[in-house]
Coordinates of C-alpha atoms and ligand atoms in Angstrom, one line a residue:
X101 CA 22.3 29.0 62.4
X102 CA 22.4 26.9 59.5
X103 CA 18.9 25.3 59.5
X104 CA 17.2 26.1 56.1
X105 CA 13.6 26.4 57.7
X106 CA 14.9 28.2 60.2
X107 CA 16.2 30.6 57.6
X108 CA 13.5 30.9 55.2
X109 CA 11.4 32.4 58.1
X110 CA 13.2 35.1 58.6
X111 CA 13.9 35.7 55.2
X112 CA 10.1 36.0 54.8
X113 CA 9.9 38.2 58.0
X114 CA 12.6 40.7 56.5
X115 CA 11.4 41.0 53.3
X116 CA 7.9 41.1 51.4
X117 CA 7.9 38.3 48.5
X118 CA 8.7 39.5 45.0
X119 CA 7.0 36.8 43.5
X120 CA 10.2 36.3 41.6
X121 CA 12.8 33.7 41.6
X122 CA 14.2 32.8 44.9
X123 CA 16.7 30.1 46.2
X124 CA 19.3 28.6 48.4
X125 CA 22.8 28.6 48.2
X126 CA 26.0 27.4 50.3
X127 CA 30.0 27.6 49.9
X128 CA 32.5 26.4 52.4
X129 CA 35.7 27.4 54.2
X130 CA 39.2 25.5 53.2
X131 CA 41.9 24.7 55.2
X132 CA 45.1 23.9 52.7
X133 CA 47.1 20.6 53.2
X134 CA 50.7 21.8 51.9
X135 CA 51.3 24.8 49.2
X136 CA 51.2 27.6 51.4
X137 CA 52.2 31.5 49.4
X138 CA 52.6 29.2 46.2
X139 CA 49.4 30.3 44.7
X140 CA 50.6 33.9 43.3
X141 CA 53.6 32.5 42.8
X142 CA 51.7 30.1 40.2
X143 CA 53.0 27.3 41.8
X144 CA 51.3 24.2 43.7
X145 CA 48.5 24.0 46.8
X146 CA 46.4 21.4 48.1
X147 CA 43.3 22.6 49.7
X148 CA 40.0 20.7 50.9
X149 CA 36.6 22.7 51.4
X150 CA 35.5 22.0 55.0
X151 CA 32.3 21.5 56.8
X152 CA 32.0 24.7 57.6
X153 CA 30.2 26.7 55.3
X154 CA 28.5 30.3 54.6
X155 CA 24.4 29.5 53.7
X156 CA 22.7 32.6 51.9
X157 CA 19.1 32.9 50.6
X158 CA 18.1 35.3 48.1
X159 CA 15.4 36.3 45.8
X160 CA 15.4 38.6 42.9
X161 CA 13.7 41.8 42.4
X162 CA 12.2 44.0 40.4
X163 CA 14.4 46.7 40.3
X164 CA 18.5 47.3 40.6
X165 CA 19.1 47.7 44.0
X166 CA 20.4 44.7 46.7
X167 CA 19.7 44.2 49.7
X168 CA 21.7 42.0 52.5
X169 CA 21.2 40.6 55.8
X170 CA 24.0 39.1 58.0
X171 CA 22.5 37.4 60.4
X172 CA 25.6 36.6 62.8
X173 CA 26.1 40.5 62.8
X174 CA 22.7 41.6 62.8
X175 CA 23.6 44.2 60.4
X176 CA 22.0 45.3 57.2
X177 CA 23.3 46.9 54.0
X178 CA 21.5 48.4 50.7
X179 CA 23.3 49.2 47.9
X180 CA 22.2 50.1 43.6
X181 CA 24.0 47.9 41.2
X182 CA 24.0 50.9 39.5
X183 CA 26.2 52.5 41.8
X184 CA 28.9 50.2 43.1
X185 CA 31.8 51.9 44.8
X186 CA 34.0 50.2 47.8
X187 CA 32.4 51.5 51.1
X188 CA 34.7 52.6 54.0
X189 CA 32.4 52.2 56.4
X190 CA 30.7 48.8 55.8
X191 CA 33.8 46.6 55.1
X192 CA 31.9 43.7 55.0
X193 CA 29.6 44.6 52.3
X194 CA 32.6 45.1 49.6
X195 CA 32.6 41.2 49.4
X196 CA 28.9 41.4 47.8
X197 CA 29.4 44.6 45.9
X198 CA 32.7 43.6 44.7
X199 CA 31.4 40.5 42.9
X200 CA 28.0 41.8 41.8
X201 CA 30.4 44.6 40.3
X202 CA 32.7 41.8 38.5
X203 CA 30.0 39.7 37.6
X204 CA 28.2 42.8 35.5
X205 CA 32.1 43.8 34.1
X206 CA 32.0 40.3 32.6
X207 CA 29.0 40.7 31.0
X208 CA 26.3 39.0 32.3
X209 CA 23.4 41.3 33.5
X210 CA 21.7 41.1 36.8
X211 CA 18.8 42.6 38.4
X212 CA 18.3 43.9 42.3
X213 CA 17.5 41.0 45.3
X214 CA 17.2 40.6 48.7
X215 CA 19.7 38.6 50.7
X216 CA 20.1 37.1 53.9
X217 CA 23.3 34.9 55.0
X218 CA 24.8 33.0 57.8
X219 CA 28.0 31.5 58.2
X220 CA 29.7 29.2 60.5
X221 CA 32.8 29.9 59.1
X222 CA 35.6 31.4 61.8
X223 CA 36.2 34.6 61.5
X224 CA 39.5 36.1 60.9
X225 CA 41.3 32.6 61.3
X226 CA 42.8 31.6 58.1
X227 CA 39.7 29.6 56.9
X228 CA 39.1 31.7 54.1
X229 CA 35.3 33.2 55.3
X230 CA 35.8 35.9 52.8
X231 CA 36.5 33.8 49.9
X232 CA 33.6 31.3 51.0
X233 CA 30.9 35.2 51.5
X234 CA 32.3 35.8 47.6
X235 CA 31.8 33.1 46.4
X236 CA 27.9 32.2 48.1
X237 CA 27.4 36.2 46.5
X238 CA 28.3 35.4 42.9
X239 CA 26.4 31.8 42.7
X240 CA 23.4 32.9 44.6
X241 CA 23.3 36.0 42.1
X242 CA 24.3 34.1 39.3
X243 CA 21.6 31.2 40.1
X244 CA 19.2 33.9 40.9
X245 CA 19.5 35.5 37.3
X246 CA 19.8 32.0 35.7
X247 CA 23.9 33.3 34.6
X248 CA 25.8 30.2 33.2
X249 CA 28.8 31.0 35.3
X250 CA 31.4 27.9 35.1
X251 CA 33.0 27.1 39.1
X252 CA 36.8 27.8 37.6
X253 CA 35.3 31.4 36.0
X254 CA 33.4 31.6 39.4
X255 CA 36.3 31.4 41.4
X256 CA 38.6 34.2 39.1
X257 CA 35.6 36.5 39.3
X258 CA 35.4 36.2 43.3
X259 CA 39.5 36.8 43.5
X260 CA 38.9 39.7 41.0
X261 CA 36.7 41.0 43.5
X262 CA 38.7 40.9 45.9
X263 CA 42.0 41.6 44.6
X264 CA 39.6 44.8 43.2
X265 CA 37.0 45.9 45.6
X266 CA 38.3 44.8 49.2
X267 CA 42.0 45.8 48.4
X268 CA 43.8 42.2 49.1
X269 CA 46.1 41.3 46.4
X270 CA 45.2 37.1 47.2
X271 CA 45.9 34.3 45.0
X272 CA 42.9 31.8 43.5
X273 CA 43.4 28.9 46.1
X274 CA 40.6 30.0 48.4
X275 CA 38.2 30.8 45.8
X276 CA 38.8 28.2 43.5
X277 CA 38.8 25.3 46.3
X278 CA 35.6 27.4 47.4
X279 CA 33.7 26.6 43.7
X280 CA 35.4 23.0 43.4
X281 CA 35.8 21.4 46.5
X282 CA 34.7 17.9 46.4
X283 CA 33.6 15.3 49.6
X284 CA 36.3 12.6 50.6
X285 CA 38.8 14.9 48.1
X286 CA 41.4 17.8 48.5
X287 CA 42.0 19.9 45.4
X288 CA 45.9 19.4 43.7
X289 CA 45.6 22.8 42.2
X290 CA 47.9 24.4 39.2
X291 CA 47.9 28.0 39.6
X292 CA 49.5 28.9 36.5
X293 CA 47.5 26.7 34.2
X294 CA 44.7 26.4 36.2
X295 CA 43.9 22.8 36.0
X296 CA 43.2 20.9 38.8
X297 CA 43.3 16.9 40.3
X298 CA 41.3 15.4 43.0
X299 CA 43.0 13.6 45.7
X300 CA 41.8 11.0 47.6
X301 CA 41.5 11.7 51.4
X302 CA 39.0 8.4 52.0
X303 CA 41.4 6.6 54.1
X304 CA 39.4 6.2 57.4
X305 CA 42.0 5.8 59.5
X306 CA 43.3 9.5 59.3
X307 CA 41.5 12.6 59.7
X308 CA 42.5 16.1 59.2
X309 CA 42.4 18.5 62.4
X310 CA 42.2 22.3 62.9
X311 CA 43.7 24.0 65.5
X312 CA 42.8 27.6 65.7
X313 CA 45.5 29.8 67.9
X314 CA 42.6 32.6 68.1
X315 CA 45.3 34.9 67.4
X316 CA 45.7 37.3 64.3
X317 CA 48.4 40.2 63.9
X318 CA 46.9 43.1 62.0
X319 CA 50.6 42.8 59.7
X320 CA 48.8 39.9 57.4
X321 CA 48.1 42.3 54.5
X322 CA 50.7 44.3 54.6
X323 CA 53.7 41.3 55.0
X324 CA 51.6 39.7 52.3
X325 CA 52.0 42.2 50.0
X326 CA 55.6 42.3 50.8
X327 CA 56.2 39.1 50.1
X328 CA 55.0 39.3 46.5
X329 CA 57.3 41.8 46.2
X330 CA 59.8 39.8 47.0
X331 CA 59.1 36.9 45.3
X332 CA 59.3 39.1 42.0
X333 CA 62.2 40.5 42.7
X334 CA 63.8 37.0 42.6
X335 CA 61.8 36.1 39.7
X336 CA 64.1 39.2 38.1
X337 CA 67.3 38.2 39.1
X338 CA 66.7 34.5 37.7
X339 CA 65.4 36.2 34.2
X340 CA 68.7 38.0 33.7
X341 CA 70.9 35.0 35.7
X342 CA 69.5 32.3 33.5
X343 CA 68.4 34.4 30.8
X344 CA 65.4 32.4 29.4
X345 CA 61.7 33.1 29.8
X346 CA 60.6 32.9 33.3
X347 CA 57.3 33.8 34.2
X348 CA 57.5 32.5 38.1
X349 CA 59.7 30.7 40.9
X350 CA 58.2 27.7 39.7
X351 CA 60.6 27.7 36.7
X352 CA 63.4 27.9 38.5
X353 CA 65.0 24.3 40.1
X354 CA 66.4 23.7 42.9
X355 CA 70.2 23.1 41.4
X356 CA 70.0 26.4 39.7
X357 CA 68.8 27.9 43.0
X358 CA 71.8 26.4 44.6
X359 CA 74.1 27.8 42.2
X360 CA 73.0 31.2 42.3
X361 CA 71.3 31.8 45.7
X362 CA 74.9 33.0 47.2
X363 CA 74.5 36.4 44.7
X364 CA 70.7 37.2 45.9
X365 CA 70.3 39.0 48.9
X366 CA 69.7 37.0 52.2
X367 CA 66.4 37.3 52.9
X368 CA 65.4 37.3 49.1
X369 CA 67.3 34.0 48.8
X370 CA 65.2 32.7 51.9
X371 CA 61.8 33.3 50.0
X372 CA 62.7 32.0 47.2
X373 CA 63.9 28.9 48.6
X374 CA 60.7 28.8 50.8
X375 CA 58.6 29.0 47.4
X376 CA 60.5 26.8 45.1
X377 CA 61.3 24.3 48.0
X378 CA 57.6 24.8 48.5
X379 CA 56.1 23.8 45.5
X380 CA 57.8 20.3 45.1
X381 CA 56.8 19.5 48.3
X382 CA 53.3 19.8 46.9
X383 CA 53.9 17.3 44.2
X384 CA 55.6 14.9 46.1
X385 CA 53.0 14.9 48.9
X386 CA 50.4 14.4 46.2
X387 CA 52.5 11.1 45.1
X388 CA 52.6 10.0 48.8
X389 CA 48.8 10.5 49.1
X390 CA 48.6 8.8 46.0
X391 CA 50.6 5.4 47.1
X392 CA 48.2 6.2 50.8
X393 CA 51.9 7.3 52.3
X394 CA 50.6 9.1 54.9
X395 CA 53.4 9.4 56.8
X396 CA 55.6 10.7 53.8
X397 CA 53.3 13.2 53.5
X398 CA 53.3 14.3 57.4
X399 CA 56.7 14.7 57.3
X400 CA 56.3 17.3 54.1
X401 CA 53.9 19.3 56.4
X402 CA 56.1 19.5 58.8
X403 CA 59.1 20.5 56.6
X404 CA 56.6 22.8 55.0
X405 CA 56.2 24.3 58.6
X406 CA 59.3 25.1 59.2
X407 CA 60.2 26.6 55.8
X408 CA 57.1 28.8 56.4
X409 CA 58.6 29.7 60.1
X410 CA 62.4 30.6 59.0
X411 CA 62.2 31.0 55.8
X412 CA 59.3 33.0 54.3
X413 CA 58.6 34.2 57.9
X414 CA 55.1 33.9 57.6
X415 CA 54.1 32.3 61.3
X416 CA 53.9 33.5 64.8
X417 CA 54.8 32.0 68.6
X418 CA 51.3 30.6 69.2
X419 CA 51.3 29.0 65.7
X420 CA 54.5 27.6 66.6
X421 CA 53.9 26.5 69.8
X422 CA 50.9 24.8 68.4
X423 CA 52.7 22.6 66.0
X424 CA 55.2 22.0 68.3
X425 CA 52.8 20.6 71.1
X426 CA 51.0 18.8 68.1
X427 CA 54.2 17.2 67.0
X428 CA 54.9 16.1 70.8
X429 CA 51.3 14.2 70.7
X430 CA 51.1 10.1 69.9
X431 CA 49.4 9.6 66.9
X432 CA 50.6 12.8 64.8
X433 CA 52.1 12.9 61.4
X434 CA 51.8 16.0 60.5
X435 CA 51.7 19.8 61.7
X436 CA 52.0 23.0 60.0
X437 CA 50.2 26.6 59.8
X438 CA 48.1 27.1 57.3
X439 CA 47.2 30.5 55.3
X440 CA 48.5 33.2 54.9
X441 CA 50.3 33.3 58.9
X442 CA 50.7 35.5 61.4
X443 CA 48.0 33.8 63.3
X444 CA 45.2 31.5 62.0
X445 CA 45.3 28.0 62.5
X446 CA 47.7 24.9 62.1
X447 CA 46.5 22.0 60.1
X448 CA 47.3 18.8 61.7
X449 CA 47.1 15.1 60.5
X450 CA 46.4 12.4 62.7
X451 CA 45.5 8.9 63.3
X452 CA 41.8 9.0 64.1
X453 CA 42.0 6.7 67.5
X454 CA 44.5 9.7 68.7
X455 CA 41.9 12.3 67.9
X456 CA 40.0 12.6 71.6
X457 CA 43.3 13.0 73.5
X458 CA 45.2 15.0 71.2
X459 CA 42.4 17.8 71.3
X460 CA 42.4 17.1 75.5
X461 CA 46.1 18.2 75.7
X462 CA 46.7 20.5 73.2
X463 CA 43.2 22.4 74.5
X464 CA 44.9 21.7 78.0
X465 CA 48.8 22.9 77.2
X466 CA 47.9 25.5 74.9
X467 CA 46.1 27.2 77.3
X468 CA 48.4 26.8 80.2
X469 CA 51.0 28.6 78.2
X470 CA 49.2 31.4 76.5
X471 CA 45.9 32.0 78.4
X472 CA 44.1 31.3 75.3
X473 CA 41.5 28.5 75.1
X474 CA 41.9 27.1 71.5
X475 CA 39.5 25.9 69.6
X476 CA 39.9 22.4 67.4
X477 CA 38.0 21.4 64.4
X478 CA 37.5 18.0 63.0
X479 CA 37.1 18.2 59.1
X480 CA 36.2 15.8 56.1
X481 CA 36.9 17.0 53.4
X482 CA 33.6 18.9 52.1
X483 CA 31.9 19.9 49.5
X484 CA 32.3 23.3 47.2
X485 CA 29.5 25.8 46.4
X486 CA 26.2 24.3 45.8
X487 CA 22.4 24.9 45.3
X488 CA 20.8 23.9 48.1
X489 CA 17.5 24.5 46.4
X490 CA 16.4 27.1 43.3
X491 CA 12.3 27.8 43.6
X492 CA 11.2 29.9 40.4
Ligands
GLA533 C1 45.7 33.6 51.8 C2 45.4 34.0 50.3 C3 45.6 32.8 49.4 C4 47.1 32.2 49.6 C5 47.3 32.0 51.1 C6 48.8 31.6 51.4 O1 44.8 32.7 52.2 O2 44.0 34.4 50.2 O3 45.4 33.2 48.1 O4 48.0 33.1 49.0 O5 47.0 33.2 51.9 O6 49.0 30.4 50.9

């Protein structure tokens, strides 16, 4: 339920007023475009927020303890900000307590509130509903306690949080795209310097669909992790091979990948290539985009897709399948999986006159061939974290 009304009345049903400042807030999903495991590799991605978002309302209190209400779950935490230590039990509530406890680390102070939230954000399918519950939680708390927090600070704190408090070694794309998402625009996001370009996605003739697969192997976190490690490990042999400073794969080219690859181990070698082949597809999608070469930039998702598949081994037979029926559809440029893999959705790009038949059959075929009903999202690009409204 995102109806702010709505909301407020059950705010004020759950909690007695405080008299103190009260407001509400909203952050998005993201689906990313083309960069996919280049973000802790402090490479290249190209997210866009979507129109799905997280909407939380809070008002301060008078004393150091928070209270939260998730609406979709019906469930309730409590917690002291006095006290903040990861809870086993209530995984979800180690998004809030992990960035009220990086919020204080940096700093600022902040007193107790009351919180209730609701997201239409899918679960568990790639679209970054963590990064968007982190990020609500540090700008409501920040707004609340009248905190100048800059978005790009925002966003580091939020991945601190999580990379901290909830145990997942991430990267900044979701958070950051999360703060700084922009309508009609994906974000062309450095990860290394931090510095980021819009790019224009206002061409009316394409739109940008999800496809979620429904699926998700428990193996993300752990493969994830695992593929760090393996990225550094080629970052190591490049150091000593090239010997000159090399912080990531980004430094590396592609001729002096091709010169050495032969002495890395195989599957090293195949990550590697995935990242640094990765990361210029990145910049030269953002030229296509640039010159409206849509088509250019279809054919680097799908390029992008199958490095992901063989090479970093990141996807899965349902997100496979799913591009490959996509690819098979009139009216498709581009297909690939998006996040971190092993189930999630695929990121499609198509002709906007195809849209109504494409979602027909691949609902249709999909289904037939796995048993699972997909479901398909049609996305502008939307906008990041925002007040909705700030009452003090
Ligand atoms: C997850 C992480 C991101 C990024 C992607 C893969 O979404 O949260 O930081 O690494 O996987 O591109």
């Amino acid at each position: 339920m995102q109806n702010l009304n709505k909301l407020w009345k059950i705010f004020n049903q759950k909690f007695t007023d405080t008299g103190l400042t009260k407001g509400a807030f909203s952050a998005p999903g993201r689906v990313n475009l083309i960069g996919e495991h280049t973000d802790y590799n402090e490479g290249f991605v190209l997210p866009m927020a979507i129109d799905k978002k997280i909407i939380m309302l809070g008002q301060l209190r008078n004393d150091r303890i928070v209270r939260v209400f998730d609406l979709g779950y019906k469930a309730e935490i409590k917690f002291s900000l006095d006290h903040l230590s990861p809870s086993k039990k209530d995984i979800w509530a180690n998004y809030l307590m992990g960035v009220a406890d990086e919020i204080q680390k940096a700093g600022y102070a902040l007193s107790g509130a009351n919180l209730i939230f609701s997201s239409n954000i899918p679960q568990r399918a790639g679209l970054s509903s963590s990064a968007a519950l982190e990020v609500v939680t540090a700008l409501t708390m920040a707004q609340l306690n009248l905190l100048e927090i800059k978005p790009v600070e925002m966003a580091h704190l939020c991945r601190r949080a999580e990379n901290n408090f909830v145990g997942v070694a991430c990267g900044i794309m979701d958070q950051y795209v999360s703060c700084l998402g922009q309508k009609n625009y994906a974000l062309f996001i450095d990860c290394r310097s931090n510095d980021y370009d819009l790019v224009s996605l206002k061409n009316h003739n394409y739109q940008i669909v999800i496809c979620n697969s429904k699926v998700q192997r428990g193996l993300v976190d752990s493969e994830y992790n695992k593929r760090k490690e393996e990225c550094k490990i080629a970052v190591e042999f490049f150091k000593h091979k090239l010997n000159r400073e090399i912080g990531a794969l980004r430094d590396i080219s592609i001729d002096e990948y091709k010169k050495y690859k032969d002495q890395l181990p195989e599957v090293i070698a195949r990550r590697a290539r995935h990242v640094i082949s990765e990361n210029r597809r990145v910049q030269t999608g953002v030229e296509a985009l640039g010159r409206g070469d849509y088509s250019a930039f279809g054919q680097l998702m799908i390029e992008s897709h199958r490095s992901l598949k063989d090479d970093y081994e990141v996807s899965c037979a349902e997100l496979d399948l799913l591009v490959d029926l996509a690819l098979k559809q009139e009216g498709v440029l581009g297909a690939r999986m998006t996040g971190a893999g092993f189930g999630g959705c695929t990121v499609n790009l198509l002709r906007r006159d195809y849209i109504d038949a494409f979602e027909k059959t691949i609902k249709q075929e999909y289904k037939k061939m796995t048993g699972i009903m997909p479901d398909i999202y049609v996305t502008p690009p939307a906008e990041g974290a925002k007040v909705l409204e700030l009452r003090q």
